[in-house]
Tab-separated table of C-alpha atoms in Angstrom:
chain	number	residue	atom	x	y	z
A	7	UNK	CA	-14.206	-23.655	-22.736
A	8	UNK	CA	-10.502	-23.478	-21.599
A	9	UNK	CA	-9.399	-21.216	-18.655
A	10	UNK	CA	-6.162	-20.214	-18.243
A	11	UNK	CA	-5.491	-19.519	-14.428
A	12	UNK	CA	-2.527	-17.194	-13.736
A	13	UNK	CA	-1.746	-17.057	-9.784
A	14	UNK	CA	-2.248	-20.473	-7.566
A	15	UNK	CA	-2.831	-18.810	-4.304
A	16	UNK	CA	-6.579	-19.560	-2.486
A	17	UNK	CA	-8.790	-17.505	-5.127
A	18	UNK	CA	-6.736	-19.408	-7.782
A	19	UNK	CA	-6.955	-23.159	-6.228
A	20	UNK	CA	-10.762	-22.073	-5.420
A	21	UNK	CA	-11.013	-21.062	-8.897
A	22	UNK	CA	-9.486	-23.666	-10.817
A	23	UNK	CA	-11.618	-26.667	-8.162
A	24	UNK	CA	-14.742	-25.301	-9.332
A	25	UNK	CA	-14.096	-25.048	-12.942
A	26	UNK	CA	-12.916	-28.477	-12.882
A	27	UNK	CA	-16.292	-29.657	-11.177
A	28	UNK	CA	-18.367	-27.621	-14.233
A	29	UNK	CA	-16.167	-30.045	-16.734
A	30	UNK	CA	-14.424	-26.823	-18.205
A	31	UNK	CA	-10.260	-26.945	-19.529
A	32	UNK	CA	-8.320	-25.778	-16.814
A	33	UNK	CA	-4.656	-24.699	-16.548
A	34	UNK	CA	-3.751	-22.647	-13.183
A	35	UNK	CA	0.315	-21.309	-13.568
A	36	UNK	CA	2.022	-20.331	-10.660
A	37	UNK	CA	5.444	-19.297	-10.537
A	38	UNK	CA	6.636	-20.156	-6.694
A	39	UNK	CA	7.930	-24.110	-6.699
A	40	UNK	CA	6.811	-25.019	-3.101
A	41	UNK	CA	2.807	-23.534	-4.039
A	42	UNK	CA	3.367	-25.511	-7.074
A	43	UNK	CA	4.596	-28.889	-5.123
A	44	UNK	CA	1.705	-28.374	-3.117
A	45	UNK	CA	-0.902	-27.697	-5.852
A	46	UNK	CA	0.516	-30.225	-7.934
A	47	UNK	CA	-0.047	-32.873	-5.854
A	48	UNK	CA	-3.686	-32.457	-5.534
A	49	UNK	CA	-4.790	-31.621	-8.747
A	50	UNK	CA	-2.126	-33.145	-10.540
A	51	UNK	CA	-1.759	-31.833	-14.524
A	52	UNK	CA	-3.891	-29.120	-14.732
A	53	UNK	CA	-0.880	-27.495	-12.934
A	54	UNK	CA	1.923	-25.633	-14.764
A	55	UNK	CA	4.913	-24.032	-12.997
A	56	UNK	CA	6.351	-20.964	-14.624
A	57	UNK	CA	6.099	-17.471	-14.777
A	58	UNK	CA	2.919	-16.186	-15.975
A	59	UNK	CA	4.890	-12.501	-17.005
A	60	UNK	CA	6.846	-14.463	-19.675
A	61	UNK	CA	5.584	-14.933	-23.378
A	62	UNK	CA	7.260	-17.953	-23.632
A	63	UNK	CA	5.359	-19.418	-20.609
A	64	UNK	CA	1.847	-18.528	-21.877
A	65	UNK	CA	3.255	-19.612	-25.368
A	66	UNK	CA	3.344	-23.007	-23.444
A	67	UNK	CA	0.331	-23.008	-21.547
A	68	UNK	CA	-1.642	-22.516	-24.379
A	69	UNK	CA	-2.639	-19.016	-24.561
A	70	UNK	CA	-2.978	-18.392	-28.463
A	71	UNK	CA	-6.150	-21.278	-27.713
A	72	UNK	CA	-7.907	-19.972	-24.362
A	73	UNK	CA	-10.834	-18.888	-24.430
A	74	UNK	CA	-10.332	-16.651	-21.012
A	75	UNK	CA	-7.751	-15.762	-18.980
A	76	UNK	CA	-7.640	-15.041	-15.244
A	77	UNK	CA	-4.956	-12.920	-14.138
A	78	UNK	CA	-4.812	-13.448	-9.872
A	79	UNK	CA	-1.520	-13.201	-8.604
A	80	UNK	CA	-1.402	-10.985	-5.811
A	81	UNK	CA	0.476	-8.182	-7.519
A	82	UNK	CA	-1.179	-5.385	-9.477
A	83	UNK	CA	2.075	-5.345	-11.346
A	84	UNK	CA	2.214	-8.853	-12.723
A	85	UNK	CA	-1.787	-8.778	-13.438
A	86	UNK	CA	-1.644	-5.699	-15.792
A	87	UNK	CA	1.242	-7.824	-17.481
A	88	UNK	CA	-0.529	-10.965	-18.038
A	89	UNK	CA	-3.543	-9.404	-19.433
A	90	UNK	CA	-1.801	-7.059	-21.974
A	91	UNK	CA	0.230	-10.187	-22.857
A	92	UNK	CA	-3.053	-12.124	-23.263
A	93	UNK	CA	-4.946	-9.061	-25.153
A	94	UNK	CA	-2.108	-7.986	-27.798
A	95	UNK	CA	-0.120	-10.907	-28.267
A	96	UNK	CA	-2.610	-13.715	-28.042
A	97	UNK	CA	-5.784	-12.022	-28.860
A	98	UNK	CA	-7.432	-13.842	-26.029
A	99	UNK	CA	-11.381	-12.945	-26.313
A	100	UNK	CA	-12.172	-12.702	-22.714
A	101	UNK	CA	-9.445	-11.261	-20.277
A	102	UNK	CA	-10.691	-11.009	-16.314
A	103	UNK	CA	-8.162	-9.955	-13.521
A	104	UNK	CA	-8.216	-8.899	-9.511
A	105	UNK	CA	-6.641	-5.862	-8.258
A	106	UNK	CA	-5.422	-5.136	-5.378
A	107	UNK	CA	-4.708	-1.654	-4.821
A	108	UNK	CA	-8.166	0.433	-6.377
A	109	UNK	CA	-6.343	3.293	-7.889
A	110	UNK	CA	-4.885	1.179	-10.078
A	111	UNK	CA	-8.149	0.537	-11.658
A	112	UNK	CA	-8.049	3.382	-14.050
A	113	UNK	CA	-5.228	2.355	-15.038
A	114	UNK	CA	-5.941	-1.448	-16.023
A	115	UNK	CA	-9.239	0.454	-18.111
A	116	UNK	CA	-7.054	2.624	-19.801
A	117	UNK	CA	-5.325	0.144	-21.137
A	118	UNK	CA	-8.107	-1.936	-22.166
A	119	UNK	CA	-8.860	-4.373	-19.686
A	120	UNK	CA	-12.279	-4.235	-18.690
A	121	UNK	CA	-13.140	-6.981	-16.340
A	122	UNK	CA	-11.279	-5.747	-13.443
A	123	UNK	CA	-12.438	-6.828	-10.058
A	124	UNK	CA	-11.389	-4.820	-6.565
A	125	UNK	CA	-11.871	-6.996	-3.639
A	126	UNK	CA	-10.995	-3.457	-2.045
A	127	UNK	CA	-13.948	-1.936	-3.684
A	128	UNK	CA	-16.134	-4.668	-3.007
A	129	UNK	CA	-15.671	-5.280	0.522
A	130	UNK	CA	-15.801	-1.179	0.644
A	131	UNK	CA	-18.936	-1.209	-0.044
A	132	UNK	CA	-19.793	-3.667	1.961
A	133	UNK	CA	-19.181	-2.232	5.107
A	134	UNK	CA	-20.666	0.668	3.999
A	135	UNK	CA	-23.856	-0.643	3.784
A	136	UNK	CA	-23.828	-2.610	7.217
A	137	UNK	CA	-21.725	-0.285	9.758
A	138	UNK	CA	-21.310	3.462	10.758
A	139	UNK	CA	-18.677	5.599	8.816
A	140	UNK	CA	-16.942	5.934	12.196
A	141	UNK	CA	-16.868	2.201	13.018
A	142	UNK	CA	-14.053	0.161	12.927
A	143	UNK	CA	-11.721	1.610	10.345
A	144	UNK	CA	-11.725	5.042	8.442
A	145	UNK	CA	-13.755	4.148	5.670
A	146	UNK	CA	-11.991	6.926	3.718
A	147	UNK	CA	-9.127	5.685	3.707
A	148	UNK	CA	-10.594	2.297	2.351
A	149	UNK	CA	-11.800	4.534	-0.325
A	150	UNK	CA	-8.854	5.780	-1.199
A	151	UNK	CA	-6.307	3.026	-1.452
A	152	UNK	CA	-4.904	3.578	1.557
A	153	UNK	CA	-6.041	0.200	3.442
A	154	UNK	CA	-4.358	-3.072	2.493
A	155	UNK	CA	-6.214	-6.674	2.616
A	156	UNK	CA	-3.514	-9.259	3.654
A	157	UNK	CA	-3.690	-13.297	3.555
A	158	UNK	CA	-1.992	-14.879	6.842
A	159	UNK	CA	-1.724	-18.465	6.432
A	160	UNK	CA	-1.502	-20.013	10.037
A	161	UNK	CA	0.461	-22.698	11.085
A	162	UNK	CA	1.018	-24.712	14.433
A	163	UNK	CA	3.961	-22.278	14.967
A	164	UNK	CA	2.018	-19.396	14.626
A	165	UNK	CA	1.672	-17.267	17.570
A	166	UNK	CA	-2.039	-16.353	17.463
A	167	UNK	CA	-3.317	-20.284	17.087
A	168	UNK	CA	-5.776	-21.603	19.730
A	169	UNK	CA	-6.509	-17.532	20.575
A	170	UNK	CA	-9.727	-16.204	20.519
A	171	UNK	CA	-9.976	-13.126	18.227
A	172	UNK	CA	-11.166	-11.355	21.170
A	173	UNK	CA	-7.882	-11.925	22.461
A	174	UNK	CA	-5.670	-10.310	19.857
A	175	UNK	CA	-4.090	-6.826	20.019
A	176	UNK	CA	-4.707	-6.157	16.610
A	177	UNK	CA	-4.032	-2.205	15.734
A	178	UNK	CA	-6.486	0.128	15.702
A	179	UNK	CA	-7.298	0.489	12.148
A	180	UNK	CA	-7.227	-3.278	11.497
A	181	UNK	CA	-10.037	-5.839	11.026
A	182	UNK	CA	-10.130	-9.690	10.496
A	183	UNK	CA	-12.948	-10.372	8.126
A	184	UNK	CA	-13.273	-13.657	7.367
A	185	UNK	CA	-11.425	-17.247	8.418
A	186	UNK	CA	-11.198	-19.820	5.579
A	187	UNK	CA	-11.203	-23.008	7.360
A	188	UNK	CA	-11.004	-26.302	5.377
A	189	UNK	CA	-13.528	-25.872	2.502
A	190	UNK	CA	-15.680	-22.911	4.093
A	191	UNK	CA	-15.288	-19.410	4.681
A	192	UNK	CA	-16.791	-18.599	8.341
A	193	UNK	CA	-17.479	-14.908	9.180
A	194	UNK	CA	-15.418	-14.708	12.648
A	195	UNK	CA	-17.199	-13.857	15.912
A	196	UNK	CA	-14.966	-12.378	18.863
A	197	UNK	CA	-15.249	-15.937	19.833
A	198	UNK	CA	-14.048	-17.387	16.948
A	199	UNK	CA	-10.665	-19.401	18.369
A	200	UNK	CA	-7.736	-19.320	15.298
A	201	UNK	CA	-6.860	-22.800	14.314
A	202	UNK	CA	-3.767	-24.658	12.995
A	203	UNK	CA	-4.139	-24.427	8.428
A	204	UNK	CA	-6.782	-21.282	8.818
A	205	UNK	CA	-6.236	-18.618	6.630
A	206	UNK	CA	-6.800	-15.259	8.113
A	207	UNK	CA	-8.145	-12.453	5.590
A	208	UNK	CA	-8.025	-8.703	6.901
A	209	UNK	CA	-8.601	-5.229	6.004
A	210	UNK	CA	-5.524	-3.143	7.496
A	211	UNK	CA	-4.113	0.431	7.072
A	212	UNK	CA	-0.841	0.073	5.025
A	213	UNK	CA	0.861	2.231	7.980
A	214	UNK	CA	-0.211	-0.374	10.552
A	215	UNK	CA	0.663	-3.626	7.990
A	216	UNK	CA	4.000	-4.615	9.677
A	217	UNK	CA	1.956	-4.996	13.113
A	218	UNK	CA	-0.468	-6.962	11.988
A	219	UNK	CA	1.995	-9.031	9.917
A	220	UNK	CA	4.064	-9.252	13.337
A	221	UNK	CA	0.949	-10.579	15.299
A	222	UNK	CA	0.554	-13.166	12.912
A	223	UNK	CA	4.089	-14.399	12.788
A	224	UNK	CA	5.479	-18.126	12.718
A	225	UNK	CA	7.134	-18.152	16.011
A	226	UNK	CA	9.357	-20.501	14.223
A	227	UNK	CA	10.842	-18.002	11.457
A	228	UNK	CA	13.304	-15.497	11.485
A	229	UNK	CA	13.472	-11.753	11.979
């Protein structure tokens, strides 16, 4: 079976690894040169750079011959792009894609794509199985579209590493909800000290974005 992988960031490199290790065709595209370098150099030509928006780049990439295509770049725009590229122009049978904003959902159906996965939704209902509607963060808002899950990549400049979560002023309507750390994803206790190459997923209220982005910053960068 070949895969076509649009969008190299973790679920993409995740994605790609494991498809590799079940013998499957890979190609992951992604359009930034550095995330390229970077992927590139670890798993070598199942890597294409370009834009995965462009006909001409699927054209290359082999579209007209894939037998799915994953559309995870992390904006809602691009997705819906890729996979109506991929449904009308290459007739690809099996079109799956992550969104990130849930009301966009309808919209992705309406225009045909089925297989349309909300990590919004999904972690929604998550916590609405396991806490209190008044716990934590307004589960409402969750519900509709109005919290944001954000993807801080930590560095040794960045001003939160070798911190205890307990430790952070995060904003009120913010939660960290996982840590991917090497190869594993750990479920962070208040304990749970932030280290150099983590990557920090939370759930945040889009009003209170910019302060968590803020906590998180590389001391070393600008602005």
């Amino acid at each position: 079976m070949y895969v076509m992988v649009v969008g190299g960031g973790k679920v993409g490199y995740y994605l790609t690894k494991t498809l590799l290790s079940e013998n499957h065709e890979v190609l992951l595209v992604e359009v930034r040169s550095a995330r390229y370098n970077t992927l590139r150099e670890e798993l070598g030509d199942v890597v294409m750079h370009g834009d995965g928006c462009e006909i001409q780049t699927m054209e290359e990439a082999g579209a007209r011959r894939a037998d799915v295509v994953v559309a995870i770049t992390g904006h809602d725009e691009d997705n819906l792009v890729i996979c109506q590229m991929a449904r009308k122009h290459f007739t690809v049978p099996r079109i799956l894609t992550r969104i990130n904003n849930p009301k966009n959902k309808d919209i992705y159906n309406r225009l045909g794509v089925e297989s349309v996965i909300s990590s919004t939704e999904i972690i929604y209902h998550m916590i609405e199985q396991q806490i209190p509607s008044a716990s934590l963060i307004p589960l409402a808002a969750l519900r509709n579209g109005d919290i944001e899950i954000i993807e801080v990549d930590l560095n040794s400049r960045s001003a939160v590493v070798g911190r205890a979560i307990r430790s952070l002023e995060m904003p009120k309507n913010a939660l960290i909800i996982s840590v991917i750390r090497g190869d594993r994803v750990e479920i962070p206790q208040a304990e749970t000290v932030l280290q150099n190459g983590d990557t920090v997923i939370a759930i945040v209220h889009r009003d209170e974005e910019e302060q968590v982005q803020a906590l998180f910053r590389d001391l070393g960068a600008g602005g």
